[in-house]
Amino acid sequence: MSNHNYYNAPPYQHYYQQAHSMMPPLGQVQPQYEEEEDQQNVQQYADESDVIPTNMRQLRACLTCGLVKTTDQFKANGCENCSNKDDDPLNNTSTSFEGLICLMNPSKSWVARYQNLQDKVEGVYAITVHGSTTE
């Protein structure tokens, strides 16, 4: 008879072992998409990195629409939603904001409708932006 049995195992270890045995090996998991259109959209958004922050440092939010990008991205492209693309991004953006919303399909998203973002470009948006323009 074995010394290791159900009662000698650390708590919940048997649940972990059972769940782990049902998982596919790493590297063999493929994302599941409900529609082919969703798969194409994911690739499109991955390619459009100018509206998705490239890192989590030096983030700024547009004071007008709330689009969140890095300082370098705002300097290079301005805000894709607003007409202030040629203006100084430091005057039209703020580093003080709260919450993040990631929109991949604003025209179909109930969150976009609730936040009045349904006519904006795909990207990351701040829920609340603090600050004002220096003009």
PDB file of C-alpha atoms in Angstrom, residues 73-125:
ATOM      1  CA  GLN A  73       2.764  58.208 -30.481  1.00  0.00           C
ATOM      2  CA  PHE A  74       0.933  61.499 -29.933  1.00  0.00           C
ATOM      3  CA  LYS A  75       3.984  63.429 -31.165  1.00  0.00           C
ATOM      4  CA  ALA A  76       4.223  61.272 -34.290  1.00  0.00           C
ATOM      5  CA  ASN A  77       0.532  61.006 -35.237  1.00  0.00           C
ATOM      6  CA  GLY A  78      -1.495  63.324 -33.025  1.00  0.00           C
ATOM      7  CA  CYS A  79      -5.005  62.198 -32.158  1.00  0.00           C
ATOM      8  CA  GLU A  80      -6.768  60.162 -34.836  1.00  0.00           C
ATOM      9  CA  ASN A  81     -10.200  61.338 -33.638  1.00  0.00           C
ATOM     10  CA  CYS A  82      -9.607  65.059 -33.253  1.00  0.00           C
ATOM     11  CA  SER A  83      -8.630  67.857 -35.609  1.00  0.00           C
ATOM     12  CA  ASN A  84      -5.690  68.899 -33.428  1.00  0.00           C
ATOM     13  CA  LYS A  85      -3.190  66.563 -35.117  1.00  0.00           C
ATOM     14  CA  ASP A  86      -0.796  69.380 -36.012  1.00  0.00           C
ATOM     15  CA  ASP A  87      -0.919  71.007 -32.575  1.00  0.00           C
ATOM     16  CA  ASP A  88       1.484  70.291 -29.736  1.00  0.00           C
ATOM     17  CA  PRO A  89       0.349  66.994 -28.190  1.00  0.00           C
ATOM     18  CA  LEU A  90       1.421  68.118 -24.732  1.00  0.00           C
ATOM     19  CA  ASN A  91      -1.154  70.939 -24.841  1.00  0.00           C
ATOM     20  CA  ASN A  92      -4.038  68.707 -25.941  1.00  0.00           C
ATOM     21  CA  THR A  93      -3.345  65.666 -23.774  1.00  0.00           C
ATOM     22  CA  SER A  94      -3.037  64.904 -20.084  1.00  0.00           C
ATOM     23  CA  THR A  95      -1.154  62.366 -18.011  1.00  0.00           C
ATOM     24  CA  SER A  96      -3.915  62.510 -15.393  1.00  0.00           C
ATOM     25  CA  PHE A  97      -6.726  60.115 -16.251  1.00  0.00           C
ATOM     26  CA  GLU A  98      -8.706  57.289 -14.690  1.00  0.00           C
ATOM     27  CA  GLY A  99      -9.743  53.899 -16.031  1.00  0.00           C
ATOM     28  CA  LEU A 100      -9.144  52.316 -19.400  1.00  0.00           C
ATOM     29  CA  ILE A 101     -11.530  51.020 -22.045  1.00  0.00           C
ATOM     30  CA  CYS A 102     -10.189  48.892 -24.894  1.00  0.00           C
ATOM     31  CA  LEU A 103     -12.401  49.198 -27.975  1.00  0.00           C
ATOM     32  CA  MET A 104     -11.966  46.848 -30.898  1.00  0.00           C
ATOM     33  CA  ASN A 105     -15.276  47.495 -32.637  1.00  0.00           C
ATOM     34  CA  PRO A 106     -16.790  50.782 -31.412  1.00  0.00           C
ATOM     35  CA  SER A 107     -19.772  50.672 -33.768  1.00  0.00           C
ATOM     36  CA  LYS A 108     -21.027  47.398 -32.225  1.00  0.00           C
ATOM     37  CA  SER A 109     -19.932  47.871 -28.607  1.00  0.00           C
ATOM     38  CA  TRP A 110     -22.456  48.690 -25.888  1.00  0.00           C
ATOM     39  CA  VAL A 111     -19.601  50.152 -23.830  1.00  0.00           C
ATOM     40  CA  ALA A 112     -18.786  52.521 -26.702  1.00  0.00           C
ATOM     41  CA  ARG A 113     -22.437  53.590 -26.859  1.00  0.00           C
ATOM     42  CA  TYR A 114     -22.537  54.113 -23.095  1.00  0.00           C
ATOM     43  CA  GLN A 115     -19.327  56.206 -23.168  1.00  0.00           C
ATOM     44  CA  ASN A 116     -20.346  57.985 -26.421  1.00  0.00           C
ATOM     45  CA  LEU A 117     -17.353  56.537 -28.305  1.00  0.00           C
ATOM     46  CA  GLN A 118     -19.178  54.686 -31.093  1.00  0.00           C
ATOM     47  CA  ASP A 119     -17.902  57.059 -33.819  1.00  0.00           C
ATOM     48  CA  LYS A 120     -14.259  56.968 -32.649  1.00  0.00           C
ATOM     49  CA  VAL A 121     -11.348  54.875 -33.935  1.00  0.00           C
ATOM     50  CA  GLU A 122     -10.435  51.553 -32.343  1.00  0.00           C
ATOM     51  CA  GLY A 123      -8.025  51.847 -29.466  1.00  0.00           C
ATOM     52  CA  VAL A 124      -7.647  52.437 -25.751  1.00  0.00           C
ATOM     53  CA  TYR A 125      -9.674  55.210 -24.092  1.00  0.00           C
TER      54      TYR A 125
END
